[in-house]
Amino acid sequence: MSDTGLRDKAARLRRAYAPHEHRPLGGYLAAMGAYAGVTGALAGLVKVTGRPVPERPAPSDVVLLSIATHKLSRLLSKDAVTSPLRAPFTRYDRPIGSGEVMEQVRDSGSPTRHAIGELLSCPFCLAVWVATGLTGGLVLAPRLTRLVATALTAVAASDFLQMAYATAQQAAEGGHDDD
């Protein structure tokens, strides 16, 4: 099939998939290819280094990596301080509290730029990549990965404690208005 024929077929597929909305299927395909490449590279490193892959990860590692994945995904996708990393692919919209921002994906006609913008601004989407990196790190550099994951888990716990404290403080201040 010619290059033009393939492009026409891809355009028809995009229109059939989402006739009333722009969905950057080519960008998603590129992101999936990049993810497969990263995963393949991690697997290759594990094989080349001869690192043993655990038959079953320890439940404590699963919990640690789960919380660390949550925190790092939110940090990368929503934190105001990390917005320069997202700026080429997103546009600032508004603050959403607790040092986080809402951003809109830039749609400059590039399906890859759009897909990267969606990935970088979505903690749920980014979590797959973060979990893969942390899991690879657990095999390739377990002590360092556990240390980093512990720090991220401590920050996540601190975040929840800060929010609980603020909520309790607001409730206490609200109770004094009745006096």
mmCIF file with all atom_site columns, C-alpha atoms in Angstrom:
data_model
loop_
_atom_site.group_PDB
_atom_site.id
_atom_site.type_symbol
_atom_site.label_atom_id
_atom_site.label_alt_id
_atom_site.label_comp_id
_atom_site.label_asym_id
_atom_site.label_entity_id
_atom_site.label_seq_id
_atom_site.pdbx_PDB_ins_code
_atom_site.Cartn_x
_atom_site.Cartn_y
_atom_site.Cartn_z
_atom_site.occupancy
_atom_site.B_iso_or_equiv
_atom_site.pdbx_formal_charge
_atom_site.auth_seq_id
_atom_site.auth_comp_id
_atom_site.auth_asym_id
_atom_site.auth_atom_id
_atom_site.pdbx_PDB_model_num
ATOM 1   C CA . MET A 1 1   ? 0.000   0.000   0.000  1.00 0.00 ? 1   MET A CA 1
ATOM 2   C CA . SER A 1 2   ? 1.319   3.470   -0.865 1.00 0.00 ? 2   SER A CA 1
ATOM 3   C CA . ASP A 1 3   ? 2.142   6.088   1.763  1.00 0.00 ? 3   ASP A CA 1
ATOM 4   C CA . THR A 1 4   ? -0.802  8.235   0.575  1.00 0.00 ? 4   THR A CA 1
ATOM 5   C CA . GLY A 1 5   ? -3.165  5.255   0.704  1.00 0.00 ? 5   GLY A CA 1
ATOM 6   C CA . LEU A 1 6   ? -2.064  4.466   4.230  1.00 0.00 ? 6   LEU A CA 1
ATOM 7   C CA . ARG A 1 7   ? -2.610  8.082   5.316  1.00 0.00 ? 7   ARG A CA 1
ATOM 8   C CA . ASP A 1 8   ? -6.085  8.101   3.772  1.00 0.00 ? 8   ASP A CA 1
ATOM 9   C CA . LYS A 1 9   ? -6.938  4.871   5.562  1.00 0.00 ? 9   LYS A CA 1
ATOM 10  C CA . ALA A 1 10  ? -5.667  6.303   8.876  1.00 0.00 ? 10  ALA A CA 1
ATOM 11  C CA . ALA A 1 11  ? -7.711  9.495   8.366  1.00 0.00 ? 11  ALA A CA 1
ATOM 12  C CA . ARG A 1 12  ? -10.860 7.440   7.672  1.00 0.00 ? 12  ARG A CA 1
ATOM 13  C CA . LEU A 1 13  ? -10.209 5.394   10.784 1.00 0.00 ? 13  LEU A CA 1
ATOM 14  C CA . ARG A 1 14  ? -9.843  8.574   12.893 1.00 0.00 ? 14  ARG A CA 1
ATOM 15  C CA . ARG A 1 15  ? -13.100 9.988   11.510 1.00 0.00 ? 15  ARG A CA 1
ATOM 16  C CA . ALA A 1 16  ? -14.941 6.706   12.083 1.00 0.00 ? 16  ALA A CA 1
ATOM 17  C CA . TYR A 1 17  ? -13.577 6.379   15.606 1.00 0.00 ? 17  TYR A CA 1
ATOM 18  C CA . ALA A 1 18  ? -14.433 9.931   16.774 1.00 0.00 ? 18  ALA A CA 1
ATOM 19  C CA . PRO A 1 19  ? -16.479 11.763  14.144 1.00 0.00 ? 19  PRO A CA 1
ATOM 20  C CA . HIS A 1 20  ? -17.235 14.788  16.381 1.00 0.00 ? 20  HIS A CA 1
ATOM 21  C CA . GLU A 1 21  ? -14.032 15.097  18.366 1.00 0.00 ? 21  GLU A CA 1
ATOM 22  C CA . HIS A 1 22  ? -10.325 15.301  17.607 1.00 0.00 ? 22  HIS A CA 1
ATOM 23  C CA . ARG A 1 23  ? -8.584  12.194  18.958 1.00 0.00 ? 23  ARG A CA 1
ATOM 24  C CA . PRO A 1 24  ? -4.853  11.990  18.163 1.00 0.00 ? 24  PRO A CA 1
ATOM 25  C CA . LEU A 1 25  ? -4.693  8.276   17.421 1.00 0.00 ? 25  LEU A CA 1
ATOM 26  C CA . GLY A 1 26  ? -1.287  8.619   15.743 1.00 0.00 ? 26  GLY A CA 1
ATOM 27  C CA . GLY A 1 27  ? 0.060   10.346  18.855 1.00 0.00 ? 27  GLY A CA 1
ATOM 28  C CA . TYR A 1 28  ? -1.353  7.623   21.072 1.00 0.00 ? 28  TYR A CA 1
ATOM 29  C CA . LEU A 1 29  ? 0.307   5.050   18.837 1.00 0.00 ? 29  LEU A CA 1
ATOM 30  C CA . ALA A 1 30  ? 3.629   6.891   19.184 1.00 0.00 ? 30  ALA A CA 1
ATOM 31  C CA . ALA A 1 31  ? 3.208   7.003   22.988 1.00 0.00 ? 31  ALA A CA 1
ATOM 32  C CA . MET A 1 32  ? 2.429   3.281   23.080 1.00 0.00 ? 32  MET A CA 1
ATOM 33  C CA . GLY A 1 33  ? 5.505   2.617   20.947 1.00 0.00 ? 33  GLY A CA 1
ATOM 34  C CA . ALA A 1 34  ? 7.657   4.698   23.291 1.00 0.00 ? 34  ALA A CA 1
ATOM 35  C CA . TYR A 1 35  ? 6.255   2.834   26.300 1.00 0.00 ? 35  TYR A CA 1
ATOM 36  C CA . ALA A 1 36  ? 6.981   -0.505  24.618 1.00 0.00 ? 36  ALA A CA 1
ATOM 37  C CA . GLY A 1 37  ? 10.524  0.731   23.895 1.00 0.00 ? 37  GLY A CA 1
ATOM 38  C CA . VAL A 1 38  ? 11.090  1.789   27.506 1.00 0.00 ? 38  VAL A CA 1
ATOM 39  C CA . THR A 1 39  ? 9.691   -1.497  28.792 1.00 0.00 ? 39  THR A CA 1
ATOM 40  C CA . GLY A 1 40  ? 11.843  -3.442  26.329 1.00 0.00 ? 40  GLY A CA 1
ATOM 41  C CA . ALA A 1 41  ? 14.930  -1.462  27.365 1.00 0.00 ? 41  ALA A CA 1
ATOM 42  C CA . LEU A 1 42  ? 14.236  -2.207  31.043 1.00 0.00 ? 42  LEU A CA 1
ATOM 43  C CA . ALA A 1 43  ? 13.796  -5.905  30.267 1.00 0.00 ? 43  ALA A CA 1
ATOM 44  C CA . GLY A 1 44  ? 17.021  -5.848  28.234 1.00 0.00 ? 44  GLY A CA 1
ATOM 45  C CA . LEU A 1 45  ? 18.907  -4.199  31.106 1.00 0.00 ? 45  LEU A CA 1
ATOM 46  C CA . VAL A 1 46  ? 17.603  -6.792  33.523 1.00 0.00 ? 46  VAL A CA 1
ATOM 47  C CA . LYS A 1 47  ? 18.759  -9.581  31.201 1.00 0.00 ? 47  LYS A CA 1
ATOM 48  C CA . VAL A 1 48  ? 22.187  -8.031  30.487 1.00 0.00 ? 48  VAL A CA 1
ATOM 49  C CA . THR A 1 49  ? 22.892  -7.321  34.165 1.00 0.00 ? 49  THR A CA 1
ATOM 50  C CA . GLY A 1 50  ? 21.685  -10.770 35.206 1.00 0.00 ? 50  GLY A CA 1
ATOM 51  C CA . ARG A 1 51  ? 19.551  -9.292  37.969 1.00 0.00 ? 51  ARG A CA 1
ATOM 52  C CA . PRO A 1 52  ? 17.119  -11.818 39.427 1.00 0.00 ? 52  PRO A CA 1
ATOM 53  C CA . VAL A 1 53  ? 13.441  -11.061 38.852 1.00 0.00 ? 53  VAL A CA 1
ATOM 54  C CA . PRO A 1 54  ? 11.347  -11.963 41.884 1.00 0.00 ? 54  PRO A CA 1
ATOM 55  C CA . GLU A 1 55  ? 8.807   -14.708 41.315 1.00 0.00 ? 55  GLU A CA 1
ATOM 56  C CA . ARG A 1 56  ? 6.372   -12.779 43.484 1.00 0.00 ? 56  ARG A CA 1
ATOM 57  C CA . PRO A 1 57  ? 7.018   -9.212  44.666 1.00 0.00 ? 57  PRO A CA 1
ATOM 58  C CA . ALA A 1 58  ? 6.836   -8.774  48.423 1.00 0.00 ? 58  ALA A CA 1
ATOM 59  C CA . PRO A 1 59  ? 3.485   -7.304  49.528 1.00 0.00 ? 59  PRO A CA 1
ATOM 60  C CA . SER A 1 60  ? 5.388   -4.521  51.333 1.00 0.00 ? 60  SER A CA 1
ATOM 61  C CA . ASP A 1 61  ? 7.070   -3.555  48.025 1.00 0.00 ? 61  ASP A CA 1
ATOM 62  C CA . VAL A 1 62  ? 3.705   -3.533  46.249 1.00 0.00 ? 62  VAL A CA 1
ATOM 63  C CA . VAL A 1 63  ? 2.248   -1.188  48.885 1.00 0.00 ? 63  VAL A CA 1
ATOM 64  C CA . LEU A 1 64  ? 5.366   1.015   48.901 1.00 0.00 ? 64  LEU A CA 1
ATOM 65  C CA . LEU A 1 65  ? 5.455   1.297   45.089 1.00 0.00 ? 65  LEU A CA 1
ATOM 66  C CA . SER A 1 66  ? 1.685   1.879   44.919 1.00 0.00 ? 66  SER A CA 1
ATOM 67  C CA . ILE A 1 67  ? 1.836   4.888   47.221 1.00 0.00 ? 67  ILE A CA 1
ATOM 68  C CA . ALA A 1 68  ? 5.061   6.169   45.621 1.00 0.00 ? 68  ALA A CA 1
ATOM 69  C CA . THR A 1 69  ? 3.497   5.789   42.154 1.00 0.00 ? 69  THR A CA 1
ATOM 70  C CA . HIS A 1 70  ? 0.466   7.797   43.270 1.00 0.00 ? 70  HIS A CA 1
ATOM 71  C CA . LYS A 1 71  ? 2.618   10.591  44.674 1.00 0.00 ? 71  LYS A CA 1
ATOM 72  C CA . LEU A 1 72  ? 5.128   10.796  41.821 1.00 0.00 ? 72  LEU A CA 1
ATOM 73  C CA . SER A 1 73  ? 2.340   10.703  39.223 1.00 0.00 ? 73  SER A CA 1
ATOM 74  C CA . ARG A 1 74  ? 0.540   13.605  40.920 1.00 0.00 ? 74  ARG A CA 1
ATOM 75  C CA . LEU A 1 75  ? 3.803   15.496  41.416 1.00 0.00 ? 75  LEU A CA 1
ATOM 76  C CA . LEU A 1 76  ? 4.713   15.211  37.734 1.00 0.00 ? 76  LEU A CA 1
ATOM 77  C CA . SER A 1 77  ? 1.219   15.816  36.347 1.00 0.00 ? 77  SER A CA 1
ATOM 78  C CA . LYS A 1 78  ? -0.322  18.419  38.671 1.00 0.00 ? 78  LYS A CA 1
ATOM 79  C CA . ASP A 1 79  ? 2.288   20.125  40.869 1.00 0.00 ? 79  ASP A CA 1
ATOM 80  C CA . ALA A 1 80  ? 2.794   23.826  40.173 1.00 0.00 ? 80  ALA A CA 1
ATOM 81  C CA . VAL A 1 81  ? 6.582   23.502  40.540 1.00 0.00 ? 81  VAL A CA 1
ATOM 82  C CA . THR A 1 82  ? 6.800   20.830  37.813 1.00 0.00 ? 82  THR A CA 1
ATOM 83  C CA . SER A 1 83  ? 4.715   22.867  35.342 1.00 0.00 ? 83  SER A CA 1
ATOM 84  C CA . PRO A 1 84  ? 7.826   23.801  33.277 1.00 0.00 ? 84  PRO A CA 1
ATOM 85  C CA . LEU A 1 85  ? 8.087   20.109  32.319 1.00 0.00 ? 85  LEU A CA 1
ATOM 86  C CA . ARG A 1 86  ? 4.492   20.164  31.009 1.00 0.00 ? 86  ARG A CA 1
ATOM 87  C CA . ALA A 1 87  ? 4.505   23.694  29.546 1.00 0.00 ? 87  ALA A CA 1
ATOM 88  C CA . PRO A 1 88  ? 5.547   22.698  25.994 1.00 0.00 ? 88  PRO A CA 1
ATOM 89  C CA . PHE A 1 89  ? 2.514   20.381  25.842 1.00 0.00 ? 89  PHE A CA 1
ATOM 90  C CA . THR A 1 90  ? -0.087  22.088  28.053 1.00 0.00 ? 90  THR A CA 1
ATOM 91  C CA . ARG A 1 91  ? -1.502  25.513  28.828 1.00 0.00 ? 91  ARG A CA 1
ATOM 92  C CA . TYR A 1 92  ? -2.142  26.767  32.381 1.00 0.00 ? 92  TYR A CA 1
ATOM 93  C CA . ASP A 1 93  ? -5.838  26.981  33.233 1.00 0.00 ? 93  ASP A CA 1
ATOM 94  C CA . ARG A 1 94  ? -6.224  27.619  36.970 1.00 0.00 ? 94  ARG A CA 1
ATOM 95  C CA . PRO A 1 95  ? -5.010  26.603  40.431 1.00 0.00 ? 95  PRO A CA 1
ATOM 96  C CA . ILE A 1 96  ? -6.852  23.651  41.984 1.00 0.00 ? 96  ILE A CA 1
ATOM 97  C CA . GLY A 1 97  ? -5.510  23.885  45.534 1.00 0.00 ? 97  GLY A CA 1
ATOM 98  C CA . SER A 1 98  ? -2.764  22.278  47.590 1.00 0.00 ? 98  SER A CA 1
ATOM 99  C CA . GLY A 1 99  ? -0.073  23.517  45.211 1.00 0.00 ? 99  GLY A CA 1
ATOM 100 C CA . GLU A 1 100 ? -1.649  21.847  42.180 1.00 0.00 ? 100 GLU A CA 1
ATOM 101 C CA . VAL A 1 101 ? -2.746  23.349  38.867 1.00 0.00 ? 101 VAL A CA 1
ATOM 102 C CA . MET A 1 102 ? -5.228  22.441  36.163 1.00 0.00 ? 102 MET A CA 1
ATOM 103 C CA . GLU A 1 103 ? -3.858  22.592  32.639 1.00 0.00 ? 103 GLU A CA 1
ATOM 104 C CA . GLN A 1 104 ? -5.347  22.135  29.203 1.00 0.00 ? 104 GLN A CA 1
ATOM 105 C CA . VAL A 1 105 ? -3.659  20.118  26.503 1.00 0.00 ? 105 VAL A CA 1
ATOM 106 C CA . ARG A 1 106 ? -2.195  22.229  23.710 1.00 0.00 ? 106 ARG A CA 1
ATOM 107 C CA . ASP A 1 107 ? -3.635  21.232  20.383 1.00 0.00 ? 107 ASP A CA 1
ATOM 108 C CA . SER A 1 108 ? -1.252  22.612  17.817 1.00 0.00 ? 108 SER A CA 1
ATOM 109 C CA . GLY A 1 109 ? -2.157  20.092  15.161 1.00 0.00 ? 109 GLY A CA 1
ATOM 110 C CA . SER A 1 110 ? 0.532   17.638  16.213 1.00 0.00 ? 110 SER A CA 1
ATOM 111 C CA . PRO A 1 111 ? -1.025  14.350  17.336 1.00 0.00 ? 111 PRO A CA 1
ATOM 112 C CA . THR A 1 112 ? 2.149   13.418  19.207 1.00 0.00 ? 112 THR A CA 1
ATOM 113 C CA . ARG A 1 113 ? 2.276   16.735  21.080 1.00 0.00 ? 113 ARG A CA 1
ATOM 114 C CA . HIS A 1 114 ? -1.401  16.343  21.997 1.00 0.00 ? 114 HIS A CA 1
ATOM 115 C CA . ALA A 1 115 ? -0.889  12.764  23.243 1.00 0.00 ? 115 ALA A CA 1
ATOM 116 C CA . ILE A 1 116 ? 2.156   13.788  25.310 1.00 0.00 ? 116 ILE A CA 1
ATOM 117 C CA . GLY A 1 117 ? 0.127   16.673  26.767 1.00 0.00 ? 117 GLY A CA 1
ATOM 118 C CA . GLU A 1 118 ? -2.629  14.276  27.794 1.00 0.00 ? 118 GLU A CA 1
ATOM 119 C CA . LEU A 1 119 ? -0.115  11.863  29.283 1.00 0.00 ? 119 LEU A CA 1
ATOM 120 C CA . LEU A 1 120 ? 1.772   14.533  31.250 1.00 0.00 ? 120 LEU A CA 1
ATOM 121 C CA . SER A 1 121 ? -1.352  16.219  32.642 1.00 0.00 ? 121 SER A CA 1
ATOM 122 C CA . CYS A 1 122 ? -3.173  13.028  33.683 1.00 0.00 ? 122 CYS A CA 1
ATOM 123 C CA . PRO A 1 123 ? -1.975  11.362  36.892 1.00 0.00 ? 123 PRO A CA 1
ATOM 124 C CA . PHE A 1 124 ? -3.887  8.186   36.000 1.00 0.00 ? 124 PHE A CA 1
ATOM 125 C CA . CYS A 1 125 ? -2.190  7.960   32.584 1.00 0.00 ? 125 CYS A CA 1
ATOM 126 C CA . LEU A 1 126 ? 1.247   8.808   33.940 1.00 0.00 ? 126 LEU A CA 1
ATOM 127 C CA . ALA A 1 127 ? 0.944   6.228   36.734 1.00 0.00 ? 127 ALA A CA 1
ATOM 128 C CA . VAL A 1 128 ? 1.510   3.370   34.251 1.00 0.00 ? 128 VAL A CA 1
ATOM 129 C CA . TRP A 1 129 ? 4.854   4.870   33.232 1.00 0.00 ? 129 TRP A CA 1
ATOM 130 C CA . VAL A 1 130 ? 5.867   5.705   36.805 1.00 0.00 ? 130 VAL A CA 1
ATOM 131 C CA . ALA A 1 131 ? 4.954   2.237   38.090 1.00 0.00 ? 131 ALA A CA 1
ATOM 132 C CA . THR A 1 132 ? 6.919   0.648   35.255 1.00 0.00 ? 132 THR A CA 1
ATOM 133 C CA . GLY A 1 133 ? 9.979   2.763   36.081 1.00 0.00 ? 133 GLY A CA 1
ATOM 134 C CA . LEU A 1 134 ? 9.758   2.056   39.801 1.00 0.00 ? 134 LEU A CA 1
ATOM 135 C CA . THR A 1 135 ? 9.214   -1.661  39.200 1.00 0.00 ? 135 THR A CA 1
ATOM 136 C CA . GLY A 1 136 ? 12.217  -1.752  36.876 1.00 0.00 ? 136 GLY A CA 1
ATOM 137 C CA . GLY A 1 137 ? 14.173  0.142   39.506 1.00 0.00 ? 137 GLY A CA 1
ATOM 138 C CA . LEU A 1 138 ? 13.164  -2.400  42.126 1.00 0.00 ? 138 LEU A CA 1
ATOM 139 C CA . VAL A 1 139 ? 14.863  -5.099  40.042 1.00 0.00 ? 139 VAL A CA 1
ATOM 140 C CA . LEU A 1 140 ? 17.869  -3.083  38.825 1.00 0.00 ? 140 LEU A CA 1
ATOM 141 C CA . ALA A 1 141 ? 18.595  -0.959  41.910 1.00 0.00 ? 141 ALA A CA 1
ATOM 142 C CA . PRO A 1 142 ? 16.373  -2.204  44.733 1.00 0.00 ? 142 PRO A CA 1
ATOM 143 C CA . ARG A 1 143 ? 17.955  -0.297  47.635 1.00 0.00 ? 143 ARG A CA 1
ATOM 144 C CA . LEU A 1 144 ? 17.900  3.065   45.871 1.00 0.00 ? 144 LEU A CA 1
ATOM 145 C CA . THR A 1 145 ? 14.388  2.473   44.509 1.00 0.00 ? 145 THR A CA 1
ATOM 146 C CA . ARG A 1 146 ? 13.054  1.562   47.956 1.00 0.00 ? 146 ARG A CA 1
ATOM 147 C CA . LEU A 1 147 ? 14.717  4.681   49.411 1.00 0.00 ? 147 LEU A CA 1
ATOM 148 C CA . VAL A 1 148 ? 13.174  6.970   46.765 1.00 0.00 ? 148 VAL A CA 1
ATOM 149 C CA . ALA A 1 149 ? 9.804   5.202   47.070 1.00 0.00 ? 149 ALA A CA 1
ATOM 150 C CA . THR A 1 150 ? 9.955   5.608   50.855 1.00 0.00 ? 150 THR A CA 1
ATOM 151 C CA . ALA A 1 151 ? 10.528  9.355   50.507 1.00 0.00 ? 151 ALA A CA 1
ATOM 152 C CA . LEU A 1 152 ? 7.618   9.658   48.042 1.00 0.00 ? 152 LEU A CA 1
ATOM 153 C CA . THR A 1 153 ? 5.403   7.604   50.355 1.00 0.00 ? 153 THR A CA 1
ATOM 154 C CA . ALA A 1 154 ? 6.314   9.851   53.289 1.00 0.00 ? 154 ALA A CA 1
ATOM 155 C CA . VAL A 1 155 ? 5.382   12.917  51.227 1.00 0.00 ? 155 VAL A CA 1
ATOM 156 C CA . ALA A 1 156 ? 2.051   11.318  50.252 1.00 0.00 ? 156 ALA A CA 1
ATOM 157 C CA . ALA A 1 157 ? 1.292   10.553  53.910 1.00 0.00 ? 157 ALA A CA 1
ATOM 158 C CA . SER A 1 158 ? 2.283   14.100  54.846 1.00 0.00 ? 158 SER A CA 1
ATOM 159 C CA . ASP A 1 159 ? -0.067  15.490  52.177 1.00 0.00 ? 159 ASP A CA 1
ATOM 160 C CA . PHE A 1 160 ? -3.002  13.576  53.643 1.00 0.00 ? 160 PHE A CA 1
ATOM 161 C CA . LEU A 1 161 ? -2.092  14.679  57.160 1.00 0.00 ? 161 LEU A CA 1
ATOM 162 C CA . GLN A 1 162 ? -1.839  18.332  56.029 1.00 0.00 ? 162 GLN A CA 1
ATOM 163 C CA . MET A 1 163 ? -5.283  18.096  54.419 1.00 0.00 ? 163 MET A CA 1
ATOM 164 C CA . ALA A 1 164 ? -6.771  16.400  57.493 1.00 0.00 ? 164 ALA A CA 1
ATOM 165 C CA . TYR A 1 165 ? -5.244  19.092  59.726 1.00 0.00 ? 165 TYR A CA 1
ATOM 166 C CA . ALA A 1 166 ? -6.640  21.880  57.537 1.00 0.00 ? 166 ALA A CA 1
ATOM 167 C CA . THR A 1 167 ? -10.081 20.247  57.546 1.00 0.00 ? 167 THR A CA 1
ATOM 168 C CA . ALA A 1 168 ? -10.002 19.849  61.350 1.00 0.00 ? 168 ALA A CA 1
ATOM 169 C CA . GLN A 1 169 ? -8.855  23.457  61.718 1.00 0.00 ? 169 GLN A CA 1
ATOM 170 C CA . GLN A 1 170 ? -11.720 24.714  59.535 1.00 0.00 ? 170 GLN A CA 1
ATOM 171 C CA . ALA A 1 171 ? -14.209 22.625  61.508 1.00 0.00 ? 171 ALA A CA 1
ATOM 172 C CA . ALA A 1 172 ? -12.856 24.006  64.795 1.00 0.00 ? 172 ALA A CA 1
ATOM 173 C CA . GLU A 1 173 ? -13.015 27.609  63.537 1.00 0.00 ? 173 GLU A CA 1
ATOM 174 C CA . GLY A 1 174 ? -16.543 27.024  62.279 1.00 0.00 ? 174 GLY A CA 1
ATOM 175 C CA . GLY A 1 175 ? -17.579 25.779  65.741 1.00 0.00 ? 175 GLY A CA 1
ATOM 176 C CA . HIS A 1 176 ? -16.542 29.072  67.381 1.00 0.00 ? 176 HIS A CA 1
ATOM 177 C CA . ASP A 1 177 ? -18.936 31.098  65.226 1.00 0.00 ? 177 ASP A CA 1
ATOM 178 C CA . ASP A 1 178 ? -21.912 29.657  67.180 1.00 0.00 ? 178 ASP A CA 1
ATOM 179 C CA . ASP A 1 179 ? -20.751 31.085  70.537 1.00 0.00 ? 179 ASP A CA 1
#
